[in-house]
């Protein structure tokens, strides 16, 4: 047939805008009959097909490519579906959205949600998850003053994931602190726990009490900073996306180590998706000393740009508020507070980012945006 060309390893088919090539294994693997109709998992085994798999006959009928294979199996593919794959639209994943950079003036614009509204209204949860994908930060107000309140908020997005220290953590000043967070000292801008093999994704920080003098929250969209580094210092940017640097966290019972890229790229589109940044949990850089000649300038440039007031959102987190943010994309910290000036207590936990995207896909399909 004129509009289909059967080749050795695949076929060419004329689609409305273009002639596209499709590999025979790919076509056979993705025949509609390959999927279990109930579980939607692939139940076809491509490994069983012959080395020289090819098509016996193919034609276009009623907007479909109809294929007959040499073993008699028949497949059909809609031309529109083929077109989508040929021009890179793929599945059309709605969770791959453009991240919107923000700057020091973001506090008044931050997406805000009411706890009870979220619990009662899945359409609001769709909006909430969307704002987390786009801005990477949101505030939930009117939280119950309880551990259960935080658990149920996390449950709206996914399952709480443990870090090496357990399912949740409590931030308050204590005697014999195992890390700086548990003192009244300032916490420099950081992302939590890069020493973990998979650093935590979405972080919830539920403020239960904040009567102390000082202790303002510091938040920076590190993606916005990384994109500025990319345009102003492309060589530094490239190095920080390629090198995996060592991180380490030790307590008396743990010695947690991992290597991470300081700037992470989204495998879907190559855009900056986040950072791993924590000077207090950075291990000794173990590269060739000559590489330090470029690594330190790159690291210092990026770190200093993050401290630029242009990017820094500074505000007071109030009791009853929970700030929810992408722990890879958003660097956070706090100003010091005065010992004995009042109570300050935050309870935190994490949910993976994959769960956020999954929840968004499901809820947005059910509740379209008004
Ligand atoms: C932390 C942290 C923030 C705060 O414990 O890692 O970032 O405001 N705490 O105390
Ligand atoms: Zn932190």
Coordinates of C-alpha atoms and ligand atoms in Angstrom, one line a residue:
X1 CA 0.0 0.0 0.0
X2 CA 1.3 3.5 -0.9
X3 CA 0.8 5.0 2.6
X4 CA 2.6 2.1 4.4
X5 CA 6.1 0.9 3.8
X6 CA 7.1 -2.4 5.4
X7 CA 10.9 -2.3 6.2
X8 CA 13.2 -4.9 7.9
X9 CA 12.9 -3.6 11.5
X10 CA 9.8 -1.6 11.4
X11 CA 7.2 0.2 9.2
X12 CA 6.7 3.7 7.9
X13 CA 3.2 5.0 7.9
X14 CA 1.8 8.3 6.6
X15 CA 0.2 10.2 9.3
X16 CA -1.7 13.5 8.8
X17 CA 1.3 15.8 9.4
X18 CA 4.2 13.5 8.7
X19 CA 5.5 10.1 7.7
X20 CA 6.5 8.3 10.9
X21 CA 8.6 5.2 11.6
X22 CA 7.5 2.6 14.2
X23 CA 9.7 -0.4 15.3
X24 CA 8.0 -3.8 15.0
X25 CA 8.9 -4.8 18.6
X26 CA 7.5 -1.6 19.9
X27 CA 4.3 -2.1 17.9
X28 CA 3.8 -5.7 19.0
X29 CA 4.7 -4.9 22.6
X30 CA 2.0 -2.2 22.7
X31 CA -0.9 -4.0 20.9
X32 CA -4.1 -3.3 22.9
X33 CA -4.2 -7.0 23.8
X34 CA -0.9 -6.7 25.8
X35 CA -2.7 -5.2 28.7
X36 CA -4.7 -6.9 31.4
X37 CA -8.1 -5.3 31.1
X38 CA -8.6 -5.2 34.9
X39 CA -5.1 -4.4 36.4
X40 CA -3.9 -2.4 33.3
X41 CA -0.5 -4.2 33.7
X42 CA 1.3 -5.6 30.6
X43 CA 0.7 -9.3 30.3
X44 CA 2.4 -9.8 27.0
X45 CA 6.0 -11.2 26.9
X46 CA 8.1 -9.5 24.2
X47 CA 11.0 -11.8 25.0
X48 CA 9.2 -14.7 23.5
X49 CA 9.0 -13.1 20.0
X50 CA 11.4 -14.1 17.2
X51 CA 14.6 -12.1 16.5
X52 CA 13.2 -11.2 13.0
X53 CA 9.8 -10.2 14.1
X54 CA 8.0 -8.4 11.3
X55 CA 4.6 -7.7 9.9
X56 CA 2.9 -9.9 7.2
X57 CA 0.3 -7.3 6.2
X58 CA -0.7 -3.8 7.2
X59 CA -3.3 -1.4 6.0
X60 CA -5.2 1.7 7.1
X61 CA -8.9 1.1 7.8
X62 CA -11.3 3.6 9.3
X63 CA -8.6 5.8 11.0
X64 CA -6.7 2.8 12.3
X65 CA -3.5 1.1 11.3
X66 CA -4.5 -2.6 11.0
X67 CA -1.6 -5.1 11.3
X68 CA -1.4 -8.8 10.8
X69 CA 1.7 -10.5 12.2
X70 CA 3.3 -13.7 10.8
X71 CA 1.9 -15.8 13.7
X72 CA -1.6 -14.7 12.7
X73 CA -2.0 -12.2 15.6
X74 CA -3.8 -9.0 14.6
X75 CA -3.3 -5.6 16.1
X76 CA -4.8 -2.2 15.5
X77 CA -3.6 1.2 16.4
X78 CA -5.5 4.5 16.0
X79 CA -3.6 6.9 13.8
X80 CA -4.2 9.6 16.3
X81 CA -2.5 7.5 19.0
X82 CA 0.5 6.8 16.7
X83 CA 0.7 10.5 15.9
X84 CA 0.9 11.4 19.6
X85 CA 3.9 9.1 20.1
X86 CA 5.6 10.2 16.8
X87 CA 5.6 13.8 17.8
X88 CA 6.7 13.2 21.4
X89 CA 3.4 13.8 23.2
X90 CA 3.6 10.3 24.6
X91 CA 1.0 9.7 27.3
X92 CA 0.4 13.4 27.8
X93 CA 1.3 13.2 31.5
X94 CA -0.7 16.1 33.2
X95 CA 1.7 16.0 36.2
X96 CA 4.5 17.3 34.0
X97 CA 3.8 21.0 34.4
X98 CA 5.9 24.1 34.1
X99 CA 7.3 25.0 37.5
X100 CA 6.7 28.7 38.2
X101 CA 9.7 30.5 39.8
X102 CA 9.1 32.7 42.7
X103 CA 11.0 35.4 44.6
X104 CA 11.2 37.2 47.9
X105 CA 7.8 38.7 47.6
X106 CA 6.0 35.4 47.4
X107 CA 4.6 35.3 50.9
X108 CA 1.5 37.3 50.1
X109 CA 1.0 35.3 46.9
X110 CA 1.5 31.9 48.4
X111 CA -1.2 29.3 47.7
X112 CA -3.2 28.9 51.0
X113 CA -5.7 26.2 51.9
X114 CA -7.9 25.5 54.9
X115 CA -7.5 22.2 56.6
X116 CA -11.2 21.3 57.0
X117 CA -11.8 22.4 53.4
X118 CA -9.1 20.1 52.1
X119 CA -10.4 17.2 54.2
X120 CA -14.0 17.6 53.0
X121 CA -13.3 18.5 49.4
X122 CA -11.2 16.5 47.0
X123 CA -11.4 19.2 44.3
X124 CA -9.5 21.5 46.7
X125 CA -6.9 18.8 47.2
X126 CA -6.5 18.7 43.3
X127 CA -5.9 22.5 43.5
X128 CA -3.5 22.0 46.4
X129 CA -1.4 19.3 44.7
X130 CA -1.4 21.5 41.5
X131 CA 0.1 24.4 43.5
X132 CA 2.7 22.1 45.0
X133 CA 3.7 21.0 41.5
X134 CA 3.8 24.6 40.1
X135 CA 5.1 26.7 43.1
X136 CA 6.6 23.9 45.3
X137 CA 5.2 25.6 48.4
X138 CA 1.8 26.2 50.1
X139 CA 0.4 26.9 53.5
X140 CA -2.4 25.0 55.2
X141 CA -4.2 26.9 57.9
X142 CA -6.5 26.0 60.8
X143 CA -4.8 22.8 61.5
X144 CA -5.9 20.7 64.5
X145 CA -3.5 21.0 67.3
X146 CA -2.7 17.3 67.3
X147 CA -0.4 14.7 65.8
X148 CA -3.4 13.2 64.1
X149 CA -4.1 16.4 62.3
X150 CA -0.7 16.3 60.5
X151 CA -1.2 12.6 59.8
X152 CA -4.5 13.1 58.1
X153 CA -3.2 16.1 56.1
X154 CA -0.3 13.9 54.8
X155 CA -2.8 11.1 54.0
X156 CA -4.6 13.4 51.6
X157 CA -1.5 13.2 49.4
X158 CA 0.0 9.8 50.2
X159 CA 1.7 7.6 52.7
X160 CA 4.0 9.1 55.2
X161 CA 7.5 7.9 54.4
X162 CA 10.1 7.3 57.0
X163 CA 13.5 8.9 57.2
X164 CA 16.3 7.0 59.0
X165 CA 15.0 8.6 62.2
X166 CA 11.4 7.5 61.9
X167 CA 8.0 8.6 60.5
X168 CA 8.0 12.1 62.0
X169 CA 10.3 14.5 63.7
X170 CA 9.8 17.1 66.4
X171 CA 11.7 20.4 66.2
X172 CA 12.2 22.1 69.5
X173 CA 15.1 23.2 71.6
X174 CA 16.3 20.4 73.8
X175 CA 19.2 19.5 76.1
X176 CA 21.8 17.3 74.4
X177 CA 20.6 18.0 70.8
X178 CA 21.7 15.6 68.1
X179 CA 21.5 18.3 65.4
X180 CA 21.3 22.0 65.1
X181 CA 17.6 22.0 64.4
X182 CA 17.1 21.0 68.1
X183 CA 18.7 24.2 69.4
X184 CA 17.7 27.9 69.3
X185 CA 20.4 28.6 66.8
X186 CA 19.9 29.8 63.2
X187 CA 19.5 27.1 60.5
X188 CA 21.2 28.0 57.3
X189 CA 19.3 27.4 54.0
X190 CA 19.2 23.7 53.3
X191 CA 17.2 20.8 51.9
X192 CA 16.5 18.1 54.4
X193 CA 18.5 14.9 54.5
X194 CA 20.6 14.7 51.3
X195 CA 22.6 11.9 53.1
X196 CA 19.6 9.6 52.5
X197 CA 19.7 7.5 49.4
X198 CA 16.4 9.1 48.3
X199 CA 16.2 12.5 50.1
X200 CA 12.7 13.2 51.3
X201 CA 10.2 14.6 48.7
X202 CA 7.4 16.7 50.1
X203 CA 8.0 18.1 53.5
X204 CA 5.3 19.0 56.0
X205 CA 6.2 21.3 58.9
X206 CA 3.3 21.8 61.2
X207 CA 3.7 24.7 63.6
X208 CA 2.1 23.8 67.0
X209 CA 3.6 26.6 69.0
X210 CA 5.6 29.7 68.2
X211 CA 5.7 32.2 71.0
X212 CA 9.5 32.6 71.0
X213 CA 11.2 35.9 70.0
X214 CA 12.8 35.4 66.6
X215 CA 12.8 32.1 64.7
X216 CA 11.4 33.5 61.5
X217 CA 11.1 31.0 58.6
X218 CA 13.4 31.3 55.6
X219 CA 12.3 29.9 52.2
X220 CA 14.0 30.1 48.8
X221 CA 12.9 28.7 45.4
X222 CA 16.3 27.1 44.7
X223 CA 15.0 26.2 41.2
X224 CA 14.7 29.9 40.4
X225 CA 18.3 30.4 41.7
X226 CA 19.6 27.3 39.7
X227 CA 18.0 28.7 36.5
X228 CA 19.7 32.0 37.1
X229 CA 23.0 30.2 37.6
X230 CA 22.4 28.3 34.3
X231 CA 22.1 31.6 32.4
X232 CA 24.8 33.5 34.2
X233 CA 27.4 30.8 34.9
X234 CA 26.7 27.9 32.5
X235 CA 29.9 26.0 33.3
X236 CA 29.2 26.1 37.1
X237 CA 25.7 25.0 36.4
X238 CA 26.8 22.1 34.3
X239 CA 29.3 20.9 36.9
X240 CA 26.8 21.0 39.7
X241 CA 24.3 19.0 37.6
X242 CA 26.9 16.3 36.8
X243 CA 29.0 15.7 39.9
X244 CA 27.6 13.6 42.7
X245 CA 28.9 15.0 45.9
X246 CA 29.1 13.2 49.3
X247 CA 26.7 13.9 52.2
X248 CA 26.9 12.4 55.6
X249 CA 24.8 12.5 58.8
X250 CA 26.0 10.8 62.0
X251 CA 24.4 10.3 65.3
X252 CA 25.4 7.9 68.0
X253 CA 23.4 5.1 66.3
X254 CA 23.5 6.1 62.6
X255 CA 26.1 6.8 59.9
X256 CA 24.0 7.7 56.9
X257 CA 25.9 8.5 53.6
X258 CA 25.0 9.1 50.1
X259 CA 26.1 11.0 47.0
X260 CA 23.8 13.4 45.3
X261 CA 23.8 16.0 42.5
X262 CA 23.7 19.5 43.9
X263 CA 21.4 20.5 41.1
X264 CA 18.9 17.9 39.8
X265 CA 17.3 17.8 36.4
X266 CA 13.9 16.5 35.6
X267 CA 14.3 13.3 33.5
X268 CA 11.1 14.1 31.7
X269 CA 12.3 17.4 30.1
X270 CA 15.8 18.3 31.3
X271 CA 14.5 21.2 33.4
X272 CA 15.8 22.0 36.8
X273 CA 13.7 20.0 39.3
X274 CA 15.5 20.5 42.5
X275 CA 18.7 20.7 44.5
X276 CA 20.5 18.9 47.3
X277 CA 22.0 21.6 49.5
X278 CA 23.1 21.3 53.1
X279 CA 26.4 22.7 54.3
X280 CA 26.0 21.1 57.7
X281 CA 25.4 17.6 56.2
X282 CA 28.0 17.9 53.4
X283 CA 30.8 15.4 53.7
X284 CA 34.4 16.2 52.8
X285 CA 34.6 16.6 49.0
X286 CA 36.6 13.7 47.8
X287 CA 37.5 14.7 44.3
X288 CA 40.9 15.3 42.7
X289 CA 42.3 18.5 44.2
X290 CA 42.5 20.0 40.7
X291 CA 38.7 19.6 40.4
X292 CA 38.3 21.6 43.7
X293 CA 39.6 24.6 41.8
X294 CA 36.3 24.7 39.9
X295 CA 34.0 22.9 42.3
X296 CA 34.5 25.4 45.1
X297 CA 33.9 28.5 42.9
X298 CA 30.8 26.9 41.5
X299 CA 29.5 25.8 44.9
X300 CA 30.2 29.1 46.5
X301 CA 28.6 31.1 43.6
X302 CA 25.4 29.0 43.8
X303 CA 25.3 29.1 47.6
X304 CA 25.7 32.9 47.7
X305 CA 23.1 33.4 45.0
X306 CA 20.6 31.4 47.2
X307 CA 21.3 33.9 50.0
X308 CA 20.5 36.9 47.7
X309 CA 17.6 38.9 49.3
X310 CA 16.0 38.9 45.9
X311 CA 15.1 35.2 46.4
X312 CA 14.6 35.0 50.2
X313 CA 11.1 34.7 51.5
X314 CA 11.1 35.5 55.3
X315 CA 8.1 35.2 57.4
X316 CA 6.7 34.0 60.7
X317 CA 5.1 30.6 60.8
X318 CA 2.1 30.7 63.2
X319 CA 0.7 28.1 65.4
X320 CA -2.0 26.2 63.5
X321 CA -0.3 26.6 60.2
X322 CA 1.5 23.8 58.2
X323 CA 3.9 24.7 55.5
X324 CA 4.0 22.0 52.8
X325 CA 6.8 22.2 50.3
X326 CA 9.0 20.3 47.8
X327 CA 12.1 19.5 49.8
X328 CA 14.2 19.1 46.6
X329 CA 13.1 22.3 45.0
X330 CA 12.8 24.6 48.0
X331 CA 15.6 25.4 50.4
X332 CA 14.5 26.4 53.8
X333 CA 16.0 27.5 57.1
X334 CA 15.2 29.7 60.1
X335 CA 16.5 32.6 62.0
X336 CA 17.8 32.0 65.6
X337 CA 15.4 32.6 68.4
X338 CA 15.9 33.7 72.0
X339 CA 16.4 31.0 74.5
X340 CA 13.6 31.0 77.1
X341 CA 11.6 33.7 75.4
X342 CA 8.6 31.4 74.6
X343 CA 7.7 28.0 73.2
X344 CA 8.5 27.0 69.7
X345 CA 7.5 23.6 68.4
X346 CA 7.2 22.2 64.9
X347 CA 6.3 18.6 64.0
X348 CA 7.4 17.4 60.6
X349 CA 7.1 14.5 58.2
X350 CA 7.5 13.6 54.6
X351 CA 5.7 12.1 51.6
X352 CA 7.5 11.1 48.4
X353 CA 7.1 13.4 45.4
X354 CA 5.9 10.5 43.2
X355 CA 2.9 10.2 45.4
X356 CA 2.1 13.9 44.9
X357 CA 2.2 13.5 41.1
X358 CA 0.1 10.3 41.3
X359 CA -2.5 12.0 43.5
X360 CA -2.6 15.0 41.2
X361 CA -3.2 12.8 38.1
X362 CA -6.1 11.0 39.7
X363 CA -7.8 14.0 41.4
X364 CA -7.4 16.3 38.4
X365 CA -9.0 13.6 36.1
X366 CA -12.0 13.5 38.5
X367 CA -12.2 17.3 39.2
X368 CA -11.4 19.6 36.4
X369 CA -10.3 23.1 37.2
X370 CA -13.1 25.6 37.6
Ligands
LIG1 C1 14.7 21.4 60.3 C2 14.2 22.7 59.9 C3 12.9 24.6 60.5 C4 12.5 25.5 61.7 O1 14.5 20.9 61.4 O2 15.3 20.7 59.4 O3 14.4 23.1 58.9 O4 11.8 26.5 61.5 N1 13.5 23.4 60.9 O5 12.9 25.1 62.8
LIG2 ZN1 15.0 21.4 57.5

